[in-house]
Amino acid sequence: MSVALMWEARATDGRGPELLAWARDQKLVPAPLRRETFTAPQDRVLVITWWDAAYDANLPELADPPGDLVSRPPHRWRFEAQGEG
């Protein structure tokens, strides 16, 4: 079964590059099968990790960034793959 974990945070004004660097520096042990990082307007950073695990498996997730780096706590979602199409 494939599970995708999504982590999204919004940096305080003008600190998007710092939040991006912070997110990229976070190591997950064990490492996911795949990891992608995205940015969006308003200094948002999104990280998606893919795992070969059950939906409710205990998996490592990105932590909360330092409080002065974000304008709100990160949002987290978990999705189960349903195949192509």
JSON list of N, CA and C in Angstrom, two decimals:
[
{"chain": "A", "resi": 1, "resn": "MET", "atom": "N", "xyz": [0.85, -1.17, 0.00]},
{"chain": "A", "resi": 1, "resn": "MET", "atom": "CA", "xyz": [0.00, 0.00, 0.00]},
{"chain": "A", "resi": 1, "resn": "MET", "atom": "C", "xyz": [0.89, 1.23, 0.00]},
{"chain": "A", "resi": 2, "resn": "SER", "atom": "N", "xyz": [0.49, 2.25, -0.71]},
{"chain": "A", "resi": 2, "resn": "SER", "atom": "CA", "xyz": [1.25, 3.50, -0.75]},
{"chain": "A", "resi": 2, "resn": "SER", "atom": "C", "xyz": [0.52, 4.59, 0.01]},
{"chain": "A", "resi": 3, "resn": "VAL", "atom": "N", "xyz": [1.27, 5.30, 0.81]},
{"chain": "A", "resi": 3, "resn": "VAL", "atom": "CA", "xyz": [0.75, 6.42, 1.59]},
{"chain": "A", "resi": 3, "resn": "VAL", "atom": "C", "xyz": [1.58, 7.65, 1.27]},
{"chain": "A", "resi": 4, "resn": "ALA", "atom": "N", "xyz": [0.91, 8.78, 1.10]},
{"chain": "A", "resi": 4, "resn": "ALA", "atom": "CA", "xyz": [1.60, 10.05, 0.89]},
{"chain": "A", "resi": 4, "resn": "ALA", "atom": "C", "xyz": [1.32, 10.96, 2.08]},
{"chain": "A", "resi": 5, "resn": "LEU", "atom": "N", "xyz": [2.38, 11.52, 2.64]},
{"chain": "A", "resi": 5, "resn": "LEU", "atom": "CA", "xyz": [2.24, 12.49, 3.71]},
{"chain": "A", "resi": 5, "resn": "LEU", "atom": "C", "xyz": [2.52, 13.87, 3.13]},
{"chain": "A", "resi": 6, "resn": "MET", "atom": "N", "xyz": [1.64, 14.80, 3.42]},
{"chain": "A", "resi": 6, "resn": "MET", "atom": "CA", "xyz": [1.83, 16.17, 2.94]},
{"chain": "A", "resi": 6, "resn": "MET", "atom": "C", "xyz": [2.01, 17.08, 4.15]},
{"chain": "A", "resi": 7, "resn": "TRP", "atom": "N", "xyz": [2.97, 17.97, 4.03]},
{"chain": "A", "resi": 7, "resn": "TRP", "atom": "CA", "xyz": [3.30, 18.95, 5.08]},
{"chain": "A", "resi": 7, "resn": "TRP", "atom": "C", "xyz": [3.36, 20.29, 4.38]},
{"chain": "A", "resi": 8, "resn": "GLU", "atom": "N", "xyz": [2.61, 21.28, 4.89]},
{"chain": "A", "resi": 8, "resn": "GLU", "atom": "CA", "xyz": [2.59, 22.60, 4.25]},
{"chain": "A", "resi": 8, "resn": "GLU", "atom": "C", "xyz": [2.68, 23.67, 5.33]},
{"chain": "A", "resi": 9, "resn": "ALA", "atom": "N", "xyz": [3.54, 24.65, 5.10]},
{"chain": "A", "resi": 9, "resn": "ALA", "atom": "CA", "xyz": [3.70, 25.74, 6.05]},
{"chain": "A", "resi": 9, "resn": "ALA", "atom": "C", "xyz": [3.83, 27.06, 5.29]},
{"chain": "A", "resi": 10, "resn": "ARG", "atom": "N", "xyz": [3.48, 28.13, 5.97]},
{"chain": "A", "resi": 10, "resn": "ARG", "atom": "CA", "xyz": [3.58, 29.47, 5.40]},
{"chain": "A", "resi": 10, "resn": "ARG", "atom": "C", "xyz": [4.56, 30.27, 6.25]},
{"chain": "A", "resi": 11, "resn": "ALA", "atom": "N", "xyz": [5.57, 30.79, 5.58]},
{"chain": "A", "resi": 11, "resn": "ALA", "atom": "CA", "xyz": [6.61, 31.55, 6.29]},
{"chain": "A", "resi": 11, "resn": "ALA", "atom": "C", "xyz": [6.09, 32.93, 6.67]},
{"chain": "A", "resi": 12, "resn": "THR", "atom": "N", "xyz": [6.73, 33.52, 7.65]},
{"chain": "A", "resi": 12, "resn": "THR", "atom": "CA", "xyz": [6.45, 34.92, 7.94]},
{"chain": "A", "resi": 12, "resn": "THR", "atom": "C", "xyz": [6.91, 35.73, 6.74]},
{"chain": "A", "resi": 13, "resn": "ASP", "atom": "N", "xyz": [6.36, 36.92, 6.56]},
{"chain": "A", "resi": 13, "resn": "ASP", "atom": "CA", "xyz": [6.61, 37.73, 5.37]},
{"chain": "A", "resi": 13, "resn": "ASP", "atom": "C", "xyz": [8.09, 37.82, 5.01]},
{"chain": "A", "resi": 14, "resn": "GLY", "atom": "N", "xyz": [8.38, 37.44, 3.76]},
{"chain": "A", "resi": 14, "resn": "GLY", "atom": "CA", "xyz": [9.73, 37.57, 3.23]},
{"chain": "A", "resi": 14, "resn": "GLY", "atom": "C", "xyz": [10.69, 36.46, 3.63]},
{"chain": "A", "resi": 15, "resn": "ARG", "atom": "N", "xyz": [10.23, 35.48, 4.41]},
{"chain": "A", "resi": 15, "resn": "ARG", "atom": "CA", "xyz": [11.15, 34.44, 4.90]},
{"chain": "A", "resi": 15, "resn": "ARG", "atom": "C", "xyz": [10.94, 33.09, 4.21]},
{"chain": "A", "resi": 16, "resn": "GLY", "atom": "N", "xyz": [10.27, 33.12, 3.04]},
{"chain": "A", "resi": 16, "resn": "GLY", "atom": "CA", "xyz": [10.05, 31.89, 2.30]},
{"chain": "A", "resi": 16, "resn": "GLY", "atom": "C", "xyz": [11.33, 31.14, 1.97]},
{"chain": "A", "resi": 17, "resn": "PRO", "atom": "N", "xyz": [12.37, 31.82, 1.49]},
{"chain": "A", "resi": 17, "resn": "PRO", "atom": "CA", "xyz": [13.62, 31.09, 1.21]},
{"chain": "A", "resi": 17, "resn": "PRO", "atom": "C", "xyz": [14.21, 30.41, 2.44]},
{"chain": "A", "resi": 18, "resn": "GLU", "atom": "N", "xyz": [14.08, 31.03, 3.60]},
{"chain": "A", "resi": 18, "resn": "GLU", "atom": "CA", "xyz": [14.59, 30.42, 4.83]},
{"chain": "A", "resi": 18, "resn": "GLU", "atom": "C", "xyz": [13.78, 29.18, 5.21]},
{"chain": "A", "resi": 19, "resn": "LEU", "atom": "N", "xyz": [12.45, 29.28, 5.05]},
{"chain": "A", "resi": 19, "resn": "LEU", "atom": "CA", "xyz": [11.60, 28.14, 5.36]},
{"chain": "A", "resi": 19, "resn": "LEU", "atom": "C", "xyz": [11.89, 26.99, 4.40]},
{"chain": "A", "resi": 20, "resn": "LEU", "atom": "N", "xyz": [12.09, 27.31, 3.13]},
{"chain": "A", "resi": 20, "resn": "LEU", "atom": "CA", "xyz": [12.44, 26.29, 2.14]},
{"chain": "A", "resi": 20, "resn": "LEU", "atom": "C", "xyz": [13.74, 25.59, 2.53]},
{"chain": "A", "resi": 21, "resn": "ALA", "atom": "N", "xyz": [14.75, 26.37, 2.88]},
{"chain": "A", "resi": 21, "resn": "ALA", "atom": "CA", "xyz": [16.03, 25.79, 3.29]},
{"chain": "A", "resi": 21, "resn": "ALA", "atom": "C", "xyz": [15.87, 24.93, 4.54]},
{"chain": "A", "resi": 22, "resn": "TRP", "atom": "N", "xyz": [15.08, 25.39, 5.50]},
{"chain": "A", "resi": 22, "resn": "TRP", "atom": "CA", "xyz": [14.86, 24.63, 6.72]},
{"chain": "A", "resi": 22, "resn": "TRP", "atom": "C", "xyz": [14.20, 23.29, 6.38]},
{"chain": "A", "resi": 23, "resn": "ALA", "atom": "N", "xyz": [13.16, 23.31, 5.55]},
{"chain": "A", "resi": 23, "resn": "ALA", "atom": "CA", "xyz": [12.45, 22.08, 5.19]},
{"chain": "A", "resi": 23, "resn": "ALA", "atom": "C", "xyz": [13.37, 21.11, 4.47]},
{"chain": "A", "resi": 24, "resn": "ARG", "atom": "N", "xyz": [14.18, 21.61, 3.57]},
{"chain": "A", "resi": 24, "resn": "ARG", "atom": "CA", "xyz": [15.10, 20.74, 2.83]},
{"chain": "A", "resi": 24, "resn": "ARG", "atom": "C", "xyz": [16.15, 20.11, 3.74]},
{"chain": "A", "resi": 25, "resn": "ASP", "atom": "N", "xyz": [16.51, 20.78, 4.81]},
{"chain": "A", "resi": 25, "resn": "ASP", "atom": "CA", "xyz": [17.53, 20.26, 5.73]},
{"chain": "A", "resi": 25, "resn": "ASP", "atom": "C", "xyz": [17.00, 19.19, 6.68]},
{"chain": "A", "resi": 26, "resn": "GLN", "atom": "N", "xyz": [15.68, 19.04, 6.76]},
{"chain": "A", "resi": 26, "resn": "GLN", "atom": "CA", "xyz": [15.10, 18.08, 7.70]},
{"chain": "A", "resi": 26, "resn": "GLN", "atom": "C", "xyz": [15.25, 16.66, 7.16]},
{"chain": "A", "resi": 27, "resn": "LYS", "atom": "N", "xyz": [15.92, 15.81, 7.89]},
{"chain": "A", "resi": 27, "resn": "LYS", "atom": "CA", "xyz": [16.13, 14.43, 7.51]},
{"chain": "A", "resi": 27, "resn": "LYS", "atom": "C", "xyz": [15.04, 13.55, 8.13]},
{"chain": "A", "resi": 28, "resn": "LEU", "atom": "N", "xyz": [14.56, 12.61, 7.36]},
{"chain": "A", "resi": 28, "resn": "LEU", "atom": "CA", "xyz": [13.59, 11.65, 7.86]},
{"chain": "A", "resi": 28, "resn": "LEU", "atom": "C", "xyz": [14.26, 10.28, 7.91]},
{"chain": "A", "resi": 29, "resn": "VAL", "atom": "N", "xyz": [14.14, 9.62, 9.06]},
{"chain": "A", "resi": 29, "resn": "VAL", "atom": "CA", "xyz": [14.76, 8.31, 9.24]},
{"chain": "A", "resi": 29, "resn": "VAL", "atom": "C", "xyz": [13.68, 7.34, 9.71]},
{"chain": "A", "resi": 30, "resn": "PRO", "atom": "N", "xyz": [13.41, 6.31, 8.91]},
{"chain": "A", "resi": 30, "resn": "PRO", "atom": "CA", "xyz": [14.05, 6.01, 7.63]},
{"chain": "A", "resi": 30, "resn": "PRO", "atom": "C", "xyz": [13.60, 6.98, 6.56]},
{"chain": "A", "resi": 31, "resn": "ALA", "atom": "N", "xyz": [14.31, 6.97, 5.46]},
{"chain": "A", "resi": 31, "resn": "ALA", "atom": "CA", "xyz": [13.98, 7.87, 4.36]},
{"chain": "A", "resi": 31, "resn": "ALA", "atom": "C", "xyz": [12.75, 7.35, 3.61]},
{"chain": "A", "resi": 32, "resn": "PRO", "atom": "N", "xyz": [11.93, 8.26, 3.09]},
{"chain": "A", "resi": 32, "resn": "PRO", "atom": "CA", "xyz": [10.76, 7.84, 2.31]},
{"chain": "A", "resi": 32, "resn": "PRO", "atom": "C", "xyz": [11.20, 7.27, 0.95]},
{"chain": "A", "resi": 33, "resn": "LEU", "atom": "N", "xyz": [10.28, 6.61, 0.27]},
{"chain": "A", "resi": 33, "resn": "LEU", "atom": "CA", "xyz": [10.54, 6.12, -1.08]},
{"chain": "A", "resi": 33, "resn": "LEU", "atom": "C", "xyz": [10.81, 7.29, -2.02]},
{"chain": "A", "resi": 34, "resn": "ARG", "atom": "N", "xyz": [10.10, 8.37, -1.79]},
{"chain": "A", "resi": 34, "resn": "ARG", "atom": "CA", "xyz": [10.20, 9.56, -2.64]},
{"chain": "A", "resi": 34, "resn": "ARG", "atom": "C", "xyz": [9.86, 10.78, -1.80]},
{"chain": "A", "resi": 35, "resn": "ARG", "atom": "N", "xyz": [10.48, 11.90, -2.14]},
{"chain": "A", "resi": 35, "resn": "ARG", "atom": "CA", "xyz": [10.23, 13.15, -1.43]},
{"chain": "A", "resi": 35, "resn": "ARG", "atom": "C", "xyz": [10.33, 14.29, -2.43]},
{"chain": "A", "resi": 36, "resn": "GLU", "atom": "N", "xyz": [9.31, 15.15, -2.44]},
{"chain": "A", "resi": 36, "resn": "GLU", "atom": "CA", "xyz": [9.32, 16.32, -3.31]},
{"chain": "A", "resi": 36, "resn": "GLU", "atom": "C", "xyz": [8.98, 17.55, -2.50]},
{"chain": "A", "resi": 37, "resn": "THR", "atom": "N", "xyz": [9.59, 18.66, -2.89]},
{"chain": "A", "resi": 37, "resn": "THR", "atom": "CA", "xyz": [9.38, 19.93, -2.20]},
{"chain": "A", "resi": 37, "resn": "THR", "atom": "C", "xyz": [8.91, 20.96, -3.20]},
{"chain": "A", "resi": 38, "resn": "PHE", "atom": "N", "xyz": [7.89, 21.74, -2.84]},
{"chain": "A", "resi": 38, "resn": "PHE", "atom": "CA", "xyz": [7.29, 22.74, -3.71]},
{"chain": "A", "resi": 38, "resn": "PHE", "atom": "C", "xyz": [7.21, 24.08, -2.98]},
{"chain": "A", "resi": 39, "resn": "THR", "atom": "N", "xyz": [7.13, 25.15, -3.75]},
{"chain": "A", "resi": 39, "resn": "THR", "atom": "CA", "xyz": [6.86, 26.47, -3.19]},
{"chain": "A", "resi": 39, "resn": "THR", "atom": "C", "xyz": [5.67, 27.08, -3.93]},
{"chain": "A", "resi": 40, "resn": "ALA", "atom": "N", "xyz": [5.04, 28.05, -3.29]},
{"chain": "A", "resi": 40, "resn": "ALA", "atom": "CA", "xyz": [3.88, 28.74, -3.87]},
{"chain": "A", "resi": 40, "resn": "ALA", "atom": "C", "xyz": [3.90, 30.18, -3.38]},
{"chain": "A", "resi": 41, "resn": "PRO", "atom": "N", "xyz": [3.08, 31.03, -4.01]},
{"chain": "A", "resi": 41, "resn": "PRO", "atom": "CA", "xyz": [2.99, 32.41, -3.55]},
{"chain": "A", "resi": 41, "resn": "PRO", "atom": "C", "xyz": [2.68, 32.49, -2.06]},
{"chain": "A", "resi": 42, "resn": "GLN", "atom": "N", "xyz": [2.95, 33.62, -1.50]},
{"chain": "A", "resi": 42, "resn": "GLN", "atom": "CA", "xyz": [2.75, 33.91, -0.07]},
{"chain": "A", "resi": 42, "resn": "GLN", "atom": "C", "xyz": [3.70, 33.10, 0.80]},
{"chain": "A", "resi": 43, "resn": "ASP", "atom": "N", "xyz": [4.90, 32.82, 0.26]},
{"chain": "A", "resi": 43, "resn": "ASP", "atom": "CA", "xyz": [5.96, 32.16, 1.02]},
{"chain": "A", "resi": 43, "resn": "ASP", "atom": "C", "xyz": [5.52, 30.81, 1.60]},
{"chain": "A", "resi": 44, "resn": "ARG", "atom": "N", "xyz": [4.79, 30.03, 0.81]},
{"chain": "A", "resi": 44, "resn": "ARG", "atom": "CA", "xyz": [4.35, 28.69, 1.23]},
{"chain": "A", "resi": 44, "resn": "ARG", "atom": "C", "xyz": [5.35, 27.64, 0.76]},
{"chain": "A", "resi": 45, "resn": "VAL", "atom": "N", "xyz": [5.53, 26.62, 1.60]},
{"chain": "A", "resi": 45, "resn": "VAL", "atom": "CA", "xyz": [6.39, 25.48, 1.28]},
{"chain": "A", "resi": 45, "resn": "VAL", "atom": "C", "xyz": [5.57, 24.22, 1.52]},
{"chain": "A", "resi": 46, "resn": "LEU", "atom": "N", "xyz": [5.63, 23.31, 0.55]},
{"chain": "A", "resi": 46, "resn": "LEU", "atom": "CA", "xyz": [4.91, 22.04, 0.62]},
{"chain": "A", "resi": 46, "resn": "LEU", "atom": "C", "xyz": [5.91, 20.91, 0.43]},
{"chain": "A", "resi": 47, "resn": "VAL", "atom": "N", "xyz": [5.85, 19.92, 1.31]},
{"chain": "A", "resi": 47, "resn": "VAL", "atom": "CA", "xyz": [6.69, 18.73, 1.18]},
{"chain": "A", "resi": 47, "resn": "VAL", "atom": "C", "xyz": [5.76, 17.51, 1.14]},
{"chain": "A", "resi": 48, "resn": "ILE", "atom": "N", "xyz": [5.95, 16.67, 0.12]},
{"chain": "A", "resi": 48, "resn": "ILE", "atom": "CA", "xyz": [5.18, 15.43, 0.00]},
{"chain": "A", "resi": 48, "resn": "ILE", "atom": "C", "xyz": [6.17, 14.28, 0.06]},
{"chain": "A", "resi": 49, "resn": "THR", "atom": "N", "xyz": [5.88, 13.32, 0.92]},
{"chain": "A", "resi": 49, "resn": "THR", "atom": "CA", "xyz": [6.70, 12.11, 1.02]},
{"chain": "A", "resi": 49, "resn": "THR", "atom": "C", "xyz": [5.82, 10.90, 0.73]},
{"chain": "A", "resi": 50, "resn": "TRP", "atom": "N", "xyz": [6.41, 9.90, 0.06]},
{"chain": "A", "resi": 50, "resn": "TRP", "atom": "CA", "xyz": [5.70, 8.67, -0.30]},
{"chain": "A", "resi": 50, "resn": "TRP", "atom": "C", "xyz": [6.32, 7.51, 0.46]},
{"chain": "A", "resi": 51, "resn": "TRP", "atom": "N", "xyz": [5.46, 6.62, 0.94]},
{"chain": "A", "resi": 51, "resn": "TRP", "atom": "CA", "xyz": [5.88, 5.50, 1.76]},
{"chain": "A", "resi": 51, "resn": "TRP", "atom": "C", "xyz": [5.17, 4.22, 1.33]},
{"chain": "A", "resi": 52, "resn": "ASP", "atom": "N", "xyz": [5.85, 3.10, 1.40]},
{"chain": "A", "resi": 52, "resn": "ASP", "atom": "CA", "xyz": [5.24, 1.80, 1.21]},
{"chain": "A", "resi": 52, "resn": "ASP", "atom": "C", "xyz": [4.84, 1.33, 2.60]},
{"chain": "A", "resi": 53, "resn": "ALA", "atom": "N", "xyz": [3.63, 1.72, 3.02]},
{"chain": "A", "resi": 53, "resn": "ALA", "atom": "CA", "xyz": [3.20, 1.46, 4.39]},
{"chain": "A", "resi": 53, "resn": "ALA", "atom": "C", "xyz": [1.68, 1.51, 4.46]},
{"chain": "A", "resi": 54, "resn": "ALA", "atom": "N", "xyz": [1.14, 1.00, 5.54]},
{"chain": "A", "resi": 54, "resn": "ALA", "atom": "CA", "xyz": [-0.29, 1.10, 5.79]},
{"chain": "A", "resi": 54, "resn": "ALA", "atom": "C", "xyz": [-0.66, 2.55, 6.10]},
{"chain": "A", "resi": 55, "resn": "TYR", "atom": "N", "xyz": [-1.90, 2.89, 5.86]},
{"chain": "A", "resi": 55, "resn": "TYR", "atom": "CA", "xyz": [-2.37, 4.25, 6.07]},
{"chain": "A", "resi": 55, "resn": "TYR", "atom": "C", "xyz": [-2.08, 4.76, 7.48]},
{"chain": "A", "resi": 56, "resn": "ASP", "atom": "N", "xyz": [-2.26, 3.91, 8.45]},
{"chain": "A", "resi": 56, "resn": "ASP", "atom": "CA", "xyz": [-2.10, 4.33, 9.85]},
{"chain": "A", "resi": 56, "resn": "ASP", "atom": "C", "xyz": [-0.72, 3.98, 10.42]},
{"chain": "A", "resi": 57, "resn": "ALA", "atom": "N", "xyz": [0.23, 3.67, 9.56]},
{"chain": "A", "resi": 57, "resn": "ALA", "atom": "CA", "xyz": [1.58, 3.33, 10.03]},
{"chain": "A", "resi": 57, "resn": "ALA", "atom": "C", "xyz": [2.23, 4.51, 10.75]},
{"chain": "A", "resi": 58, "resn": "ASN", "atom": "N", "xyz": [3.09, 4.18, 11.69]},
{"chain": "A", "resi": 58, "resn": "ASN", "atom": "CA", "xyz": [3.86, 5.20, 12.40]},
{"chain": "A", "resi": 58, "resn": "ASN", "atom": "C", "xyz": [5.04, 5.59, 11.51]},
{"chain": "A", "resi": 59, "resn": "LEU", "atom": "N", "xyz": [4.95, 6.76, 10.88]},
{"chain": "A", "resi": 59, "resn": "LEU", "atom": "CA", "xyz": [5.97, 7.22, 9.92]},
{"chain": "A", "resi": 59, "resn": "LEU", "atom": "C", "xyz": [6.59, 8.53, 10.39]},
{"chain": "A", "resi": 60, "resn": "PRO", "atom": "N", "xyz": [7.86, 8.75, 10.08]},
{"chain": "A", "resi": 60, "resn": "PRO", "atom": "CA", "xyz": [8.47, 10.03, 10.45]},
{"chain": "A", "resi": 60, "resn": "PRO", "atom": "C", "xyz": [7.88, 11.17, 9.63]},
{"chain": "A", "resi": 61, "resn": "GLU", "atom": "N", "xyz": [7.66, 12.29, 10.27]},
{"chain": "A", "resi": 61, "resn": "GLU", "atom": "CA", "xyz": [7.12, 13.47, 9.60]},
{"chain": "A", "resi": 61, "resn": "GLU", "atom": "C", "xyz": [8.00, 14.67, 9.90]},
{"chain": "A", "resi": 62, "resn": "LEU", "atom": "N", "xyz": [7.90, 15.68, 9.05]},
{"chain": "A", "resi": 62, "resn": "LEU", "atom": "CA", "xyz": [8.63, 16.91, 9.32]},
{"chain": "A", "resi": 62, "resn": "LEU", "atom": "C", "xyz": [8.10, 17.54, 10.60]},
{"chain": "A", "resi": 63, "resn": "ALA", "atom": "N", "xyz": [8.99, 18.08, 11.36]},
{"chain": "A", "resi": 63, "resn": "ALA", "atom": "CA", "xyz": [8.64, 18.73, 12.62]},
{"chain": "A", "resi": 63, "resn": "ALA", "atom": "C", "xyz": [8.05, 20.12, 12.36]},
{"chain": "A", "resi": 64, "resn": "ASP", "atom": "N", "xyz": [7.66, 20.77, 13.42]},
{"chain": "A", "resi": 64, "resn": "ASP", "atom": "CA", "xyz": [7.26, 22.17, 13.32]},
{"chain": "A", "resi": 64, "resn": "ASP", "atom": "C", "xyz": [8.53, 23.02, 13.20]},
{"chain": "A", "resi": 65, "resn": "PRO", "atom": "N", "xyz": [8.56, 23.97, 12.26]},
{"chain": "A", "resi": 65, "resn": "PRO", "atom": "CA", "xyz": [9.72, 24.86, 12.16]},
{"chain": "A", "resi": 65, "resn": "PRO", "atom": "C", "xyz": [9.78, 25.80, 13.36]},
{"chain": "A", "resi": 66, "resn": "PRO", "atom": "N", "xyz": [10.89, 26.49, 13.54]},
{"chain": "A", "resi": 66, "resn": "PRO", "atom": "CA", "xyz": [10.96, 27.49, 14.60]},
{"chain": "A", "resi": 66, "resn": "PRO", "atom": "C", "xyz": [9.79, 28.48, 14.47]},
{"chain": "A", "resi": 67, "resn": "GLY", "atom": "N", "xyz": [9.21, 28.84, 15.59]},
{"chain": "A", "resi": 67, "resn": "GLY", "atom": "CA", "xyz": [8.02, 29.70, 15.60]},
{"chain": "A", "resi": 67, "resn": "GLY", "atom": "C", "xyz": [8.16, 31.03, 14.90]},
{"chain": "A", "resi": 68, "resn": "ASP", "atom": "N", "xyz": [9.35, 31.61, 14.94]},
{"chain": "A", "resi": 68, "resn": "ASP", "atom": "CA", "xyz": [9.53, 32.92, 14.30]},
{"chain": "A", "resi": 68, "resn": "ASP", "atom": "C", "xyz": [9.66, 32.81, 12.78]},
{"chain": "A", "resi": 69, "resn": "LEU", "atom": "N", "xyz": [9.74, 31.60, 12.26]},
{"chain": "A", "resi": 69, "resn": "LEU", "atom": "CA", "xyz": [9.91, 31.38, 10.83]},
{"chain": "A", "resi": 69, "resn": "LEU", "atom": "C", "xyz": [8.58, 31.21, 10.10]},
{"chain": "A", "resi": 70, "resn": "VAL", "atom": "N", "xyz": [7.52, 30.86, 10.83]},
{"chain": "A", "resi": 70, "resn": "VAL", "atom": "CA", "xyz": [6.22, 30.60, 10.21]},
{"chain": "A", "resi": 70, "resn": "VAL", "atom": "C", "xyz": [5.14, 31.53, 10.76]},
{"chain": "A", "resi": 71, "resn": "SER", "atom": "N", "xyz": [4.13, 31.78, 9.90]},
{"chain": "A", "resi": 71, "resn": "SER", "atom": "CA", "xyz": [3.03, 32.65, 10.30]},
{"chain": "A", "resi": 71, "resn": "SER", "atom": "C", "xyz": [1.89, 31.88, 10.96]},
{"chain": "A", "resi": 72, "resn": "ARG", "atom": "N", "xyz": [1.95, 30.55, 10.91]},
{"chain": "A", "resi": 72, "resn": "ARG", "atom": "CA", "xyz": [0.95, 29.68, 11.54]},
{"chain": "A", "resi": 72, "resn": "ARG", "atom": "C", "xyz": [1.56, 28.28, 11.63]},
{"chain": "A", "resi": 73, "resn": "PRO", "atom": "N", "xyz": [0.99, 27.41, 12.45]},
{"chain": "A", "resi": 73, "resn": "PRO", "atom": "CA", "xyz": [1.50, 26.03, 12.52]},
{"chain": "A", "resi": 73, "resn": "PRO", "atom": "C", "xyz": [1.34, 25.34, 11.17]},
{"chain": "A", "resi": 74, "resn": "PRO", "atom": "N", "xyz": [2.21, 24.39, 10.84]},
{"chain": "A", "resi": 74, "resn": "PRO", "atom": "CA", "xyz": [2.10, 23.66, 9.58]},
{"chain": "A", "resi": 74, "resn": "PRO", "atom": "C", "xyz": [0.80, 22.84, 9.52]},
{"chain": "A", "resi": 75, "resn": "HIS", "atom": "N", "xyz": [0.32, 22.64, 8.31]},
{"chain": "A", "resi": 75, "resn": "HIS", "atom": "CA", "xyz": [-0.81, 21.75, 8.07]},
{"chain": "A", "resi": 75, "resn": "HIS", "atom": "C", "xyz": [-0.24, 20.41, 7.64]},
{"chain": "A", "resi": 76, "resn": "ARG", "atom": "N", "xyz": [-0.90, 19.34, 8.06]},
{"chain": "A", "resi": 76, "resn": "ARG", "atom": "CA", "xyz": [-0.45, 17.99, 7.72]},
{"chain": "A", "resi": 76, "resn": "ARG", "atom": "C", "xyz": [-1.65, 17.18, 7.25]},
{"chain": "A", "resi": 77, "resn": "TRP", "atom": "N", "xyz": [-1.44, 16.41, 6.17]},
{"chain": "A", "resi": 77, "resn": "TRP", "atom": "CA", "xyz": [-2.47, 15.52, 5.65]},
{"chain": "A", "resi": 77, "resn": "TRP", "atom": "C", "xyz": [-1.82, 14.20, 5.31]},
{"chain": "A", "resi": 78, "resn": "ARG", "atom": "N", "xyz": [-2.62, 13.15, 5.34]},
{"chain": "A", "resi": 78, "resn": "ARG", "atom": "CA", "xyz": [-2.18, 11.81, 4.97]},
{"chain": "A", "resi": 78, "resn": "ARG", "atom": "C", "xyz": [-3.17, 11.27, 3.95]},
{"chain": "A", "resi": 79, "resn": "PHE", "atom": "N", "xyz": [-2.64, 10.71, 2.85]},
{"chain": "A", "resi": 79, "resn": "PHE", "atom": "CA", "xyz": [-3.48, 10.18, 1.79]},
{"chain": "A", "resi": 79, "resn": "PHE", "atom": "C", "xyz": [-3.05, 8.76, 1.45]},
{"chain": "A", "resi": 80, "resn": "GLU", "atom": "N", "xyz": [-4.01, 7.95, 1.05]},
{"chain": "A", "resi": 80, "resn": "GLU", "atom": "CA", "xyz": [-3.77, 6.58, 0.62]},
{"chain": "A", "resi": 80, "resn": "GLU", "atom": "C", "xyz": [-3.94, 6.50, -0.90]},
{"chain": "A", "resi": 81, "resn": "ALA", "atom": "N", "xyz": [-2.96, 5.92, -1.59]},
{"chain": "A", "resi": 81, "resn": "ALA", "atom": "CA", "xyz": [-3.02, 5.80, -3.03]},
{"chain": "A", "resi": 81, "resn": "ALA", "atom": "C", "xyz": [-4.17, 4.89, -3.45]},
{"chain": "A", "resi": 82, "resn": "GLN", "atom": "N", "xyz": [-4.87, 5.28, -4.53]},
{"chain": "A", "resi": 82, "resn": "GLN", "atom": "CA", "xyz": [-5.99, 4.52, -5.05]},
{"chain": "A", "resi": 82, "resn": "GLN", "atom": "C", "xyz": [-5.75, 4.03, -6.46]},
{"chain": "A", "resi": 83, "resn": "GLY", "atom": "N", "xyz": [-4.51, 4.09, -6.93]},
{"chain": "A", "resi": 83, "resn": "GLY", "atom": "CA", "xyz": [-4.18, 3.62, -8.27]},
{"chain": "A", "resi": 83, "resn": "GLY", "atom": "C", "xyz": [-4.27, 4.72, -9.31]},
{"chain": "A", "resi": 84, "resn": "GLU", "atom": "N", "xyz": [-3.97, 4.38, -10.52]},
{"chain": "A", "resi": 84, "resn": "GLU", "atom": "CA", "xyz": [-3.99, 5.33, -11.64]},
{"chain": "A", "resi": 84, "resn": "GLU", "atom": "C", "xyz": [-5.42, 5.63, -12.07]},
{"chain": "A", "resi": 85, "resn": "GLY", "atom": "N", "xyz": [-5.59, 6.86, -12.60]},
{"chain": "A", "resi": 85, "resn": "GLY", "atom": "CA", "xyz": [-6.87, 7.23, -13.22]},
{"chain": "A", "resi": 85, "resn": "GLY", "atom": "C", "xyz": [-7.95, 7.69, -12.33]}
]
